Short mmCIF file of C-alpha atoms in Angstrom, two decimals:
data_model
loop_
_atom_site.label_atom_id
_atom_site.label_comp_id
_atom_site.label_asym_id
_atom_site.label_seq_id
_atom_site.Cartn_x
_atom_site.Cartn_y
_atom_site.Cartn_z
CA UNK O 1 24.49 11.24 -11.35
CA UNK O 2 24.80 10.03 -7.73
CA UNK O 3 22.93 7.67 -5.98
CA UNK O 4 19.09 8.39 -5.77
CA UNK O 5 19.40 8.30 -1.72
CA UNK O 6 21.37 11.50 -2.22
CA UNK O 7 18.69 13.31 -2.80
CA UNK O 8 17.67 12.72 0.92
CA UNK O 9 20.57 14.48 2.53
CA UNK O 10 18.80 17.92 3.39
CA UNK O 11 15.39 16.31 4.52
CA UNK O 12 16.97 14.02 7.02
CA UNK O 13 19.49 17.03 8.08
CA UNK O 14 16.21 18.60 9.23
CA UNK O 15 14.94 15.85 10.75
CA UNK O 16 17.89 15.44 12.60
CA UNK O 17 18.34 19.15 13.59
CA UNK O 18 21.36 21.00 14.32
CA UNK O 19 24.72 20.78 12.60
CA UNK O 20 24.71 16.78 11.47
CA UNK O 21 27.66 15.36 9.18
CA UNK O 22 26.17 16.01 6.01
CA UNK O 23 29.26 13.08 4.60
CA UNK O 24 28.00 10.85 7.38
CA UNK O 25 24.54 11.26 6.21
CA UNK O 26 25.28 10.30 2.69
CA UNK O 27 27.02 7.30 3.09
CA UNK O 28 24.08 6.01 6.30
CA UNK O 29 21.32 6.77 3.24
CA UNK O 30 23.55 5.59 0.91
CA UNK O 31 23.95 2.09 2.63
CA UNK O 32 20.01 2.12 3.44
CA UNK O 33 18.92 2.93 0.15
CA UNK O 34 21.33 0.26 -1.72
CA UNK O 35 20.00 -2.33 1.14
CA UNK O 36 16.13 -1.22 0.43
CA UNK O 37 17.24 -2.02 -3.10
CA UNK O 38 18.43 -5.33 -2.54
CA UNK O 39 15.19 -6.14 -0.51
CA UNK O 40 13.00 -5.11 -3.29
CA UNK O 41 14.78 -6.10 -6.28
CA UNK O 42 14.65 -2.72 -8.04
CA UNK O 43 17.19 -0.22 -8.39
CA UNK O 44 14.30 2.94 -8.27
CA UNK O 45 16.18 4.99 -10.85
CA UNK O 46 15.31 7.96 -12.77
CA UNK O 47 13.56 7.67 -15.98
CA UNK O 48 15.75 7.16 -18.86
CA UNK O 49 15.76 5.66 -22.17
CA UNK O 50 17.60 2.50 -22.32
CA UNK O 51 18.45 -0.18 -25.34
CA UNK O 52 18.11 -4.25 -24.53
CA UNK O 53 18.44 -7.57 -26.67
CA UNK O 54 16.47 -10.38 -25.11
CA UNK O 55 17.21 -13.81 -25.47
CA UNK O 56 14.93 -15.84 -23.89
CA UNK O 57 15.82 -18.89 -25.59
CA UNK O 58 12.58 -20.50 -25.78
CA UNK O 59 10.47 -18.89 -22.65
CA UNK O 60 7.30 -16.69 -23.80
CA UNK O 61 8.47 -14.57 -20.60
CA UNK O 62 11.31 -11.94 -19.09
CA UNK O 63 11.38 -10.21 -16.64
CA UNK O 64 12.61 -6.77 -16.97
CA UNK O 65 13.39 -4.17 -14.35
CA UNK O 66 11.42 -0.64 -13.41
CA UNK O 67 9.73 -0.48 -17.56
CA UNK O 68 7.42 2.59 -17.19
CA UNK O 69 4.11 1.01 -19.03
CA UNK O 70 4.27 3.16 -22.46
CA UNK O 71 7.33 4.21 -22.67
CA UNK O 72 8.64 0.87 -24.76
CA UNK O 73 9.60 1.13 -28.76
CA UNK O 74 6.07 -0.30 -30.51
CA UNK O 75 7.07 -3.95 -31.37
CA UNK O 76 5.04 -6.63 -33.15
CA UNK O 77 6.00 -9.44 -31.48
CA UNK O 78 6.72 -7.60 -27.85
CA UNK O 79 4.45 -6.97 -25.14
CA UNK O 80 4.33 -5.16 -21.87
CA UNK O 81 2.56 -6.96 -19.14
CA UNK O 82 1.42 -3.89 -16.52
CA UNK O 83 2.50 -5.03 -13.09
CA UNK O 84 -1.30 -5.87 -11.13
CA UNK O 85 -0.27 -3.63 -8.38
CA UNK O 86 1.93 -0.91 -9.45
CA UNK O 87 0.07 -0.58 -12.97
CA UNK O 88 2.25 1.79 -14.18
CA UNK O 89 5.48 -0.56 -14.03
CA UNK O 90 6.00 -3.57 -15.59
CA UNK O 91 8.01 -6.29 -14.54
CA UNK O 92 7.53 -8.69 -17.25
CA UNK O 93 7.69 -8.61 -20.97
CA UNK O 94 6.20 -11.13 -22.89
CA UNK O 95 8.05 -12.15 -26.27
CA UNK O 96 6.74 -14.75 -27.79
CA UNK O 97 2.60 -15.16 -28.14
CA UNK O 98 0.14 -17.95 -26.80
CA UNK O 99 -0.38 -20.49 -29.57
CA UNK O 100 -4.05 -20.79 -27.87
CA UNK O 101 -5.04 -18.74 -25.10
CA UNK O 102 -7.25 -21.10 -22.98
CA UNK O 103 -10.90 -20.04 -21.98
CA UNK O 104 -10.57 -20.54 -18.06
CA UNK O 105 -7.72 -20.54 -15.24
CA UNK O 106 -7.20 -21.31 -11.60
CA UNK O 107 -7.58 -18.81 -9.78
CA UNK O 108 -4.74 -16.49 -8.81
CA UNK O 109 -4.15 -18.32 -4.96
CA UNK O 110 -4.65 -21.49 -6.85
CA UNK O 111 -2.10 -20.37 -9.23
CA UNK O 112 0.67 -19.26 -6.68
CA UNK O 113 0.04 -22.51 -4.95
CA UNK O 114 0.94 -24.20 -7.67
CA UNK O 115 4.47 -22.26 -8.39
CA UNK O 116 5.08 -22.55 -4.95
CA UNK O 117 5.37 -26.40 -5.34
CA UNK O 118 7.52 -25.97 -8.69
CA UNK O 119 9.66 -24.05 -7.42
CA UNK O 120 10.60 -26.84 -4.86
CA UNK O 121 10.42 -29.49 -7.58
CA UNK O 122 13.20 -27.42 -9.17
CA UNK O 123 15.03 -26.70 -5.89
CA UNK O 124 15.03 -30.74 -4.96
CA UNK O 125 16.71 -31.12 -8.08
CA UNK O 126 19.57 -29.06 -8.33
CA UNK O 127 18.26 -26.56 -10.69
CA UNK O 128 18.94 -23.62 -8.76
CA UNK O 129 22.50 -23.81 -8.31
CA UNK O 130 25.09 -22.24 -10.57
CA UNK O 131 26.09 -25.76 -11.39
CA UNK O 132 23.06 -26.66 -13.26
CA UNK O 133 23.35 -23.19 -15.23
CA UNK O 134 27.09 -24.39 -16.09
CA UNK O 135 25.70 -27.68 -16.82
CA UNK O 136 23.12 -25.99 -19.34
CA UNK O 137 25.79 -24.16 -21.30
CA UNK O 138 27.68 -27.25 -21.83
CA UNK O 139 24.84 -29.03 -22.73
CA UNK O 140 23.51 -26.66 -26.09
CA UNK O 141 27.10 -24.92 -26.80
CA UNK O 142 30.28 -26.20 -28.12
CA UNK O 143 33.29 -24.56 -26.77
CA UNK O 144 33.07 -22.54 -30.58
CA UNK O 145 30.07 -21.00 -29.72
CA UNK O 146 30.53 -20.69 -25.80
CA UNK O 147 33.23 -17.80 -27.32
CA UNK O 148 30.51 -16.38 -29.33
CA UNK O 149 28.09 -16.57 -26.52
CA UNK O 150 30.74 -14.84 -24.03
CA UNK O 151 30.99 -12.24 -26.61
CA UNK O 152 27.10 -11.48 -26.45
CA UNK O 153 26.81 -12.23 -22.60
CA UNK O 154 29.45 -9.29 -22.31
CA UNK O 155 27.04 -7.25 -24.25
CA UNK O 156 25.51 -4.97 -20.90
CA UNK O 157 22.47 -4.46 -23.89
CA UNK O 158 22.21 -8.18 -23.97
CA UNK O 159 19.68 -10.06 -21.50
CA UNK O 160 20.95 -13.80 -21.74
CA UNK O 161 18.12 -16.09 -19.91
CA UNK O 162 18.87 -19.69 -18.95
CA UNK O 163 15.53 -21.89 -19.23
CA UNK O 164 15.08 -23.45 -15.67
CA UNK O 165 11.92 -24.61 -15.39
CA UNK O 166 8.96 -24.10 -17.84
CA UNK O 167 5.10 -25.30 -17.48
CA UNK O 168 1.74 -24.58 -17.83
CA UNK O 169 -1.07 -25.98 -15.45
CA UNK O 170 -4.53 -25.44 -14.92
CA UNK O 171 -4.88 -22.50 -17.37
CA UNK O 172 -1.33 -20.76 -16.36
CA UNK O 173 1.98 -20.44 -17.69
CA UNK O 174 5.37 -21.24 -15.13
CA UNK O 175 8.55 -20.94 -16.23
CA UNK O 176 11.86 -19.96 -13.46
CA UNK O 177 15.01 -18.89 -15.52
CA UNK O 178 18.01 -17.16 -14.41
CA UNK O 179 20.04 -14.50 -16.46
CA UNK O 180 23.46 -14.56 -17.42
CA UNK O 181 25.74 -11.73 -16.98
CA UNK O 182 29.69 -10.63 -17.33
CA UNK O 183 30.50 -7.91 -14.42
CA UNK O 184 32.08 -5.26 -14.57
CA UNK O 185 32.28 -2.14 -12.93
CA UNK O 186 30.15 -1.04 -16.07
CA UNK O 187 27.08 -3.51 -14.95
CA UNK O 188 24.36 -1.40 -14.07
CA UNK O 189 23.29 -2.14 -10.54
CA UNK O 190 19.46 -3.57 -10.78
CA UNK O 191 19.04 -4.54 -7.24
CA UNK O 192 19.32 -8.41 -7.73
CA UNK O 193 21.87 -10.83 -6.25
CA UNK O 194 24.31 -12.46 -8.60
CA UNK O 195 26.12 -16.14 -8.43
CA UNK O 196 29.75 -16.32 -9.63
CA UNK O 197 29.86 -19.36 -12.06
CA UNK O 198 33.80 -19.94 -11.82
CA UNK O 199 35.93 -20.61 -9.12
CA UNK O 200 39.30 -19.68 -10.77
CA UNK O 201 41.10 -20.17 -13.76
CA UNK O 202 45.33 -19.84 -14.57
CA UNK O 203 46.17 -16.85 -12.77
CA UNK O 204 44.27 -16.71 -10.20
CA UNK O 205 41.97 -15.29 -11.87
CA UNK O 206 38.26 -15.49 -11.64
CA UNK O 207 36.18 -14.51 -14.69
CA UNK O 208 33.31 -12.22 -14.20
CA UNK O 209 30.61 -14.83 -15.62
CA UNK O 210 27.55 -14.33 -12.90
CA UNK O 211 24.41 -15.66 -13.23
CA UNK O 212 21.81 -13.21 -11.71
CA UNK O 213 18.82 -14.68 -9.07
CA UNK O 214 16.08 -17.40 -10.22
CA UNK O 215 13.40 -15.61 -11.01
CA UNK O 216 9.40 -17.19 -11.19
CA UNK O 217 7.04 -15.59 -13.36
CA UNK O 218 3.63 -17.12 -13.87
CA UNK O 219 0.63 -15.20 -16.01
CA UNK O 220 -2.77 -16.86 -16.83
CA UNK O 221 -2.97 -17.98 -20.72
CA UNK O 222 -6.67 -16.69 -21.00
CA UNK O 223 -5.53 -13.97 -23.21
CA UNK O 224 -3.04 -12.66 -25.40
CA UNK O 225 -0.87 -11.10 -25.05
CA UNK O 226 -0.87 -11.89 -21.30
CA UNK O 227 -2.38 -8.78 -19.00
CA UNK O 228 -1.34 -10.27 -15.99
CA UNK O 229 1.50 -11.70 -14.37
CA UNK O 230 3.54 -12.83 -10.94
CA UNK O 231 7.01 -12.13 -10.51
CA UNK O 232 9.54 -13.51 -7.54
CA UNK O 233 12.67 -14.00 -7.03
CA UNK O 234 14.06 -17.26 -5.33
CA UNK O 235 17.17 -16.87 -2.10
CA UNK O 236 18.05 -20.35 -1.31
CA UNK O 237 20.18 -20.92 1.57
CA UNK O 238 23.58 -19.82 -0.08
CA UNK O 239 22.21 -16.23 0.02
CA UNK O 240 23.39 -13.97 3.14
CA UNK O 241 22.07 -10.54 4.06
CA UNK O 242 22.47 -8.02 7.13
CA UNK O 243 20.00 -9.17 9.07
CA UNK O 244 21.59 -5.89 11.94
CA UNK O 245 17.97 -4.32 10.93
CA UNK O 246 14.20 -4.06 11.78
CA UNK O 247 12.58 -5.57 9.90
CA UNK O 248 9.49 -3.99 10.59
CA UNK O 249 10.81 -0.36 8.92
CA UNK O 250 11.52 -1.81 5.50
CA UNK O 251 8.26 -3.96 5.38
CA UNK O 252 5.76 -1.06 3.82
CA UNK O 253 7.83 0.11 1.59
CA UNK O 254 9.11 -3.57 0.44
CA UNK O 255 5.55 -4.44 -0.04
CA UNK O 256 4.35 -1.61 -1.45
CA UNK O 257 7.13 -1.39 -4.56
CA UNK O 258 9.27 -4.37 -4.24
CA UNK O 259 9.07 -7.83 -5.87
CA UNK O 260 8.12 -10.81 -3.94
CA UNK O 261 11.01 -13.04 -2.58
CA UNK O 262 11.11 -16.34 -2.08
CA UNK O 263 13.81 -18.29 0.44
CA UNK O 264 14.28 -21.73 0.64
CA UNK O 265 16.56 -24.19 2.43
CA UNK O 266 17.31 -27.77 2.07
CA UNK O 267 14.32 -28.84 5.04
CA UNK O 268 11.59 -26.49 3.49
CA UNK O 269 8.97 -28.89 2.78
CA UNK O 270 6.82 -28.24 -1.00
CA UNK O 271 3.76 -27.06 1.08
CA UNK O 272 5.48 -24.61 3.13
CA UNK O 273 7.48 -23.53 -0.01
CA UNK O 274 4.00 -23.10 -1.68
CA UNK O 275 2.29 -21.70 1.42
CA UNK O 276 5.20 -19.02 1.41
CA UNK O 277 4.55 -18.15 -2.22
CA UNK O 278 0.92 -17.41 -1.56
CA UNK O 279 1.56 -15.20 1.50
CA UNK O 280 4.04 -13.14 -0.74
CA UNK O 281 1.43 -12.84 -3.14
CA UNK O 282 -1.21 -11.63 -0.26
CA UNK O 283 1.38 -8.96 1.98
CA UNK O 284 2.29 -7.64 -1.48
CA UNK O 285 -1.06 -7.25 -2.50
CA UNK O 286 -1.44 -9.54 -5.32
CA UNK O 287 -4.18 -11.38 -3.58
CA UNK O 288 -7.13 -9.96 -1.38
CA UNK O 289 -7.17 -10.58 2.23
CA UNK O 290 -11.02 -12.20 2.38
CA UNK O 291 -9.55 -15.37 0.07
CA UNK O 292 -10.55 -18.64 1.51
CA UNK O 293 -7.68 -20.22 -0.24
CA UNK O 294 -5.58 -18.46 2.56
CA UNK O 295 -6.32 -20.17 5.21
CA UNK O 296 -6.40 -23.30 3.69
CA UNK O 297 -2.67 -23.24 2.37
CA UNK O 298 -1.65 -22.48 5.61
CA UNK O 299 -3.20 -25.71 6.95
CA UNK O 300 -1.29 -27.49 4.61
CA UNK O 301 2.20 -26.47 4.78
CA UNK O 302 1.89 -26.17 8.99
CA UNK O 303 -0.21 -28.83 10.33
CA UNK O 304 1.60 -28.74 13.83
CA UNK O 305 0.88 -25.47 14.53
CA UNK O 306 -2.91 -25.18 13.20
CA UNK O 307 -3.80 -28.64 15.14
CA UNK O 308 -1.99 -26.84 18.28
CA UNK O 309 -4.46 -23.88 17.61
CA UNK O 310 -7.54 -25.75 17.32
CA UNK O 311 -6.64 -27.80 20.36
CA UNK O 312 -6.08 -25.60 22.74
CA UNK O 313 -8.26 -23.10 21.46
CA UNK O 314 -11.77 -25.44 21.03
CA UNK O 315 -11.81 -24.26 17.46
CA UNK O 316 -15.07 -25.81 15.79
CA UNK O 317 -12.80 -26.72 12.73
CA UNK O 318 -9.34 -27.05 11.27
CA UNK O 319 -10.29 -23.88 8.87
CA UNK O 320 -11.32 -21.53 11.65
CA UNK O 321 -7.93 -22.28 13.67
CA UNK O 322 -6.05 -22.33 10.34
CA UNK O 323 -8.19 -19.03 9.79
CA UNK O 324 -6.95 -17.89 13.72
CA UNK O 325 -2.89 -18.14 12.68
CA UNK O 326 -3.58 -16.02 9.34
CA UNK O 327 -4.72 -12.88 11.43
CA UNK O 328 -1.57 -13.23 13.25
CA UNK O 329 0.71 -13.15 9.89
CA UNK O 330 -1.11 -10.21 8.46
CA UNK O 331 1.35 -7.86 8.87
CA UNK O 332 4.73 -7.18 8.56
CA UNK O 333 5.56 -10.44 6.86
CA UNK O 334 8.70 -12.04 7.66
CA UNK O 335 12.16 -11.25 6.23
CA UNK O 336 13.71 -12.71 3.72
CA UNK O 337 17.22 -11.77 4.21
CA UNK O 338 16.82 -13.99 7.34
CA UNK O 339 16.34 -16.78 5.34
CA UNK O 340 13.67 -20.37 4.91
CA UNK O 341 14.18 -20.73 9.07
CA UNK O 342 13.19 -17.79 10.20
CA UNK O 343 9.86 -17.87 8.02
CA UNK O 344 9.64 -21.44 9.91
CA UNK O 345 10.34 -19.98 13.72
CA UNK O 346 8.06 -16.58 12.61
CA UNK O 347 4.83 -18.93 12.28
CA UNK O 348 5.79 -20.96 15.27
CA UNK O 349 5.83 -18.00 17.10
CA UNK O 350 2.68 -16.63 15.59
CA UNK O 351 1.03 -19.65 16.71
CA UNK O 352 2.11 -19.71 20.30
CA UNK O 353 0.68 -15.87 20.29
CA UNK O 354 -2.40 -17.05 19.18
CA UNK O 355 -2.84 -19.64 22.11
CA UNK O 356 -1.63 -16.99 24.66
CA UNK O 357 -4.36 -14.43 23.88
CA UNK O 358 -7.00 -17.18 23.49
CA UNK O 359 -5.59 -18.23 27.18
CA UNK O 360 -5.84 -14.28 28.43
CA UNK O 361 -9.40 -13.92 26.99
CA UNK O 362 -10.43 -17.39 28.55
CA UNK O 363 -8.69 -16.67 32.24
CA UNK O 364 -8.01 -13.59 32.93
CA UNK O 365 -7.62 -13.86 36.58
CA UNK O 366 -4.52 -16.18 36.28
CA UNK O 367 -2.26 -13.52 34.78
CA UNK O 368 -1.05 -10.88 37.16
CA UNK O 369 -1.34 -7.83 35.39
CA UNK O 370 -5.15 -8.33 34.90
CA UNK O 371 -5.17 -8.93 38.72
CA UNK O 372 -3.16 -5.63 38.96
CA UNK O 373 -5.90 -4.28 36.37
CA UNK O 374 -3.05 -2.79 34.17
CA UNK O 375 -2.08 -4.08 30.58
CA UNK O 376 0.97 -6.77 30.32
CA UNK O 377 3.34 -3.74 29.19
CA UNK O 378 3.20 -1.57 31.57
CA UNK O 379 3.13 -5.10 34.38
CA UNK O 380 6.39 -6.00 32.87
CA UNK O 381 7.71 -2.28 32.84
CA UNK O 382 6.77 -1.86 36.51
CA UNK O 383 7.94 -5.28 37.55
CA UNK O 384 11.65 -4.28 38.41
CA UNK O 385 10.52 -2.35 41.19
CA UNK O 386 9.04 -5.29 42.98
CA UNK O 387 11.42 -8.32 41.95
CA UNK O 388 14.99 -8.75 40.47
CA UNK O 389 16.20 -11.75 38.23
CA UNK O 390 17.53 -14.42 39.41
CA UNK O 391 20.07 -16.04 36.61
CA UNK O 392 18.04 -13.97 34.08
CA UNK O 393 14.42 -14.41 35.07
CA UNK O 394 12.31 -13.44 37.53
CA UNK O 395 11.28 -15.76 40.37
CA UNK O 396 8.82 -14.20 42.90
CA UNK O 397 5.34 -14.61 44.39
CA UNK O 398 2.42 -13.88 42.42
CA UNK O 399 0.12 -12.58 45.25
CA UNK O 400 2.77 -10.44 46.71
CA UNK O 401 3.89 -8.78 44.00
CA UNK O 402 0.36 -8.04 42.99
CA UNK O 403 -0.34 -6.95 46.31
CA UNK O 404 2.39 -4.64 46.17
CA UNK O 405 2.09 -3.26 43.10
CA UNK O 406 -1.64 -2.74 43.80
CA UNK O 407 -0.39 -0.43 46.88
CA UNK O 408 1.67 1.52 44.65
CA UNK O 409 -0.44 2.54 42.17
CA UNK O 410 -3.19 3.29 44.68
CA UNK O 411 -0.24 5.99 45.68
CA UNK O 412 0.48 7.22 42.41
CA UNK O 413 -3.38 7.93 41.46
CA UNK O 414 -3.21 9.55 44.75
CA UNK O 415 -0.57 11.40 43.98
CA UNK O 416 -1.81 12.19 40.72
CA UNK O 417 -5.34 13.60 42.09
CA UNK O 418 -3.60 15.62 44.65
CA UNK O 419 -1.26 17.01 41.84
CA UNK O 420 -4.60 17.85 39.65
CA UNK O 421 -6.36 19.26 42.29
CA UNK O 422 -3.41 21.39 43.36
CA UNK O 423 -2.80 22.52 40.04
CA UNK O 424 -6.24 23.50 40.16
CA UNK O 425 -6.24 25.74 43.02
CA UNK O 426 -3.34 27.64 42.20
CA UNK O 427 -5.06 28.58 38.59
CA UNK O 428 -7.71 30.01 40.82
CA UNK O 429 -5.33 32.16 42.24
CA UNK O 430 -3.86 33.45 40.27
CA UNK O 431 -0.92 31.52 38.99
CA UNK O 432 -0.34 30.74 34.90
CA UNK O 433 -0.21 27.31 33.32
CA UNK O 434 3.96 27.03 33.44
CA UNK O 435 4.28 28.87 36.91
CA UNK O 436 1.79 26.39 38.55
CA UNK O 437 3.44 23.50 36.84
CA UNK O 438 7.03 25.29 38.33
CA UNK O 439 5.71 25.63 41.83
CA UNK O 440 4.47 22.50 42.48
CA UNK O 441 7.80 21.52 41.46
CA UNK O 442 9.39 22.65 44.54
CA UNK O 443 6.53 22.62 47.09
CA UNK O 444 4.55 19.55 48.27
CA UNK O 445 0.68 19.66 46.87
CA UNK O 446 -1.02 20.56 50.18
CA UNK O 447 0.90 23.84 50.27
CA UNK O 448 -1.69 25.38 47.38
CA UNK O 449 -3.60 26.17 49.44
CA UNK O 450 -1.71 29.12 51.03
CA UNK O 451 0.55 29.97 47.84
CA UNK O 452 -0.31 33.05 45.75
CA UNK O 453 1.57 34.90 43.32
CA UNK O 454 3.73 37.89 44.50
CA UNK O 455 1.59 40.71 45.23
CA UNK O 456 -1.27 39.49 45.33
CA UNK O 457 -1.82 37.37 48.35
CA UNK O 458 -5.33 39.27 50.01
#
């Protein structure tokens, strides 16, 4: 069986129209559909049955790709937990029960707050690189049983998970492990990123030992098994993506059926790596839009920016102007192939857009275009007329190019009305829709009033 984008060929052929290279088209959805893979972390293949041995080697959690919620072998000591916003996946399995579920948790912002700032404790120390899963192996297996180990690792049934990180607070559980692979062309494709382990060996050689994307998972304790959980996955810096793209046409669909992802870099500070975690939670709709916690985390990890907000904006508090930047990061989220900067430069920009519309709604007389009485669009699409750049920008009088544009579109609604009121008159004498339109094509407006269709001029 091909590649599920395949299935796309004759839909986009008709969107296309005419005669398109149906090969062409298959490899373009082809490359899409494998990059909209990546992005979500899911491969979005067809149901099928499939055998795996987990070894979670000590975690209660694993996470397990696109598990239909049912369709698992009953197990006593196995549980599904339904994904909270595609219920009928699951992303997580749990494997081992609570020894005491706990009678109250933090709640779920709370919660994501929390893993945010873990996940940086376990970045600042090393724990995400492929040397500390190296350093693991050599810690708990002899070179014996690293050759039995291999053995099972090169089992594709086999789901070898090394223990990163592994916590519970206020009610939850936290744990970040990473799974251990051998590629081959036989590995099936999951949508995840993989880190080779070894450099080389005799030969030249390197051997296919991978370890697979840090993945968080945290689920509330209150129950068991679990009937709720948060799954991530964690880029640091070393990860790099085609970033040739907009964004803005993968967002929905990431959000909608992908799992959260999490970048980081060596300057991401623990609040901003925590504040990112809870927005992640919120654009993929594991958290409402009307929690308060919101606006607070985003406070915390950007205090330059809010402060900037309520400054300039006379905000009554830091909440409100904290409250002021959210609104501007509903929606579409930053990307993550783009890495822990861009997430940095997206709410700095955010911010300044927040100041400039206070600024319009405050003054609108000192912009041009509300002078002009046209929106700052179509100003900036007319402005060429009027000005050229100068070194690339434009340099020019404000008055004077308001007065001028003023003049011209006084002559284009003049134009306009003329054109209506032509169109008008010809109707009443006879002409059709299309041959009125097609006249006043090639005669100037005032001429309606002597122009009549052939034959019938009285």
């Amino acid at each position: 069986m091909g590649h599920w984008s395949e299935g796309l060929v004759d839909e986009v052929a008709r969107m296309v129209g005419g005669s398109p290279d149906r090969r062409l088209l298959k490899d373009k959805l082809a490359q899409a559909g494998r990059e909209i893979e990546v992005l979500s972390g899911r491969s979005f293949q067809p149901m099928r049955r499939a055998t795996a041995v987990f070894e979670p080697n000590g975690l209660p959690f694993v996470d397990i790709p696109d598990l239909q919620v049912g369709s698992m072998e009953p197990e006593s000591m196995v549980w599904e937990v339904p994904d909270p916003v595609n219920p009928q996946m699951a992303t997580v399995l749990q494997v081992t029960p609570l020894a005491a579920p706990v009678p109250k948790a933090a709640s779920i912002a709370d919660a994501l707050w929390i893993a945010g700032q873990l996940v940086a404790v376990a970045s600042q120390r090393g724990q995400l690189s492929g040397e500390y899963v190296l350093g693991w192996l050599g810690s708990f297996f002899s070179p014996e049983q690293r050759v039995e180990l291999f053995r099972r690792v090169m089992n594709p049934e086999v789901r070898f998970h090394v223990p990163i990180l592994a916590v519970s607070v206020d009610g939850w559980w936290f744990q970040i492990a990473r799974r251990l692979l051998w590629m081959t062309n036989e590995t099936e494709d999951e949508g995840r990123l993989f880190e080779p382990l070894m450099d080389q060996t005799a030969g030249d050689k390197i051997p296919p030992l991978v370890a697979a994307e840090a993945i968080l998972i945290a689920a509330p304790m209150t129950q068991q098994p679990a009937g709720w959980a948060f799954t991530a996955r964690i880029w640091t810096e070393q990860v790099q993506r085609p970033t040739d793209r907009q964004w803005s046409r993968f967002a929905r669909a990431i959000h909608g059926h992908g799992i959260p992802t999490i970048t980081l870099d060596p300057v991401s500070s623990p609040y901003e790596i925590a504040c990112q975690v809870v927005l992640k939670g919120y654009w993929h709709g594991y958290i409402k839009g009307d929690e308060p916690a919101l606006a607070k985390v985003i406070a915390r990890a950007y205090p330059r920016q809010v402060a900037r907000i309520e400054r300039e904006t006379r905000a009554p508090n830091t909440d409100s102007a904290a409250a002021t930047l959210l609104e501007q990061l509903i929606r579409p989220g930053f990307d993550p192939g783009q890495g822990a900067e861009a997430t940095r430069r997206y709410v700095r920009r955010k911010a300044s857009i927040a100041v400039m519309q206070y600024r319009k709604g405050e003054a609108p007389d000192r912009y041009p275009w509300t002078r002009v009485g046209v929106s700052e669009r179509r100003y900036y699409k007319l402005l060429p007329l009027f000005v050229h750049k100068v070194n690339g920008r434009y340099d020019y009088d404000y008055d004077d190019v308001v007065a001028r544009m003023k003049d011209h579109l006084d002559r284009v609604d003049e134009a306009r009305r003329a054109r209506t009121a032509a169109l008008e008159v010809l109707r009443l004498h006879g002409f059709g829709e299309e041959a009125a339109r097609k006249w006043l094509q090639r005669h100037p407006p005032k001429d309606a009033l002597t122009a009549w269709p052939r034959g019938r001029r009285p």
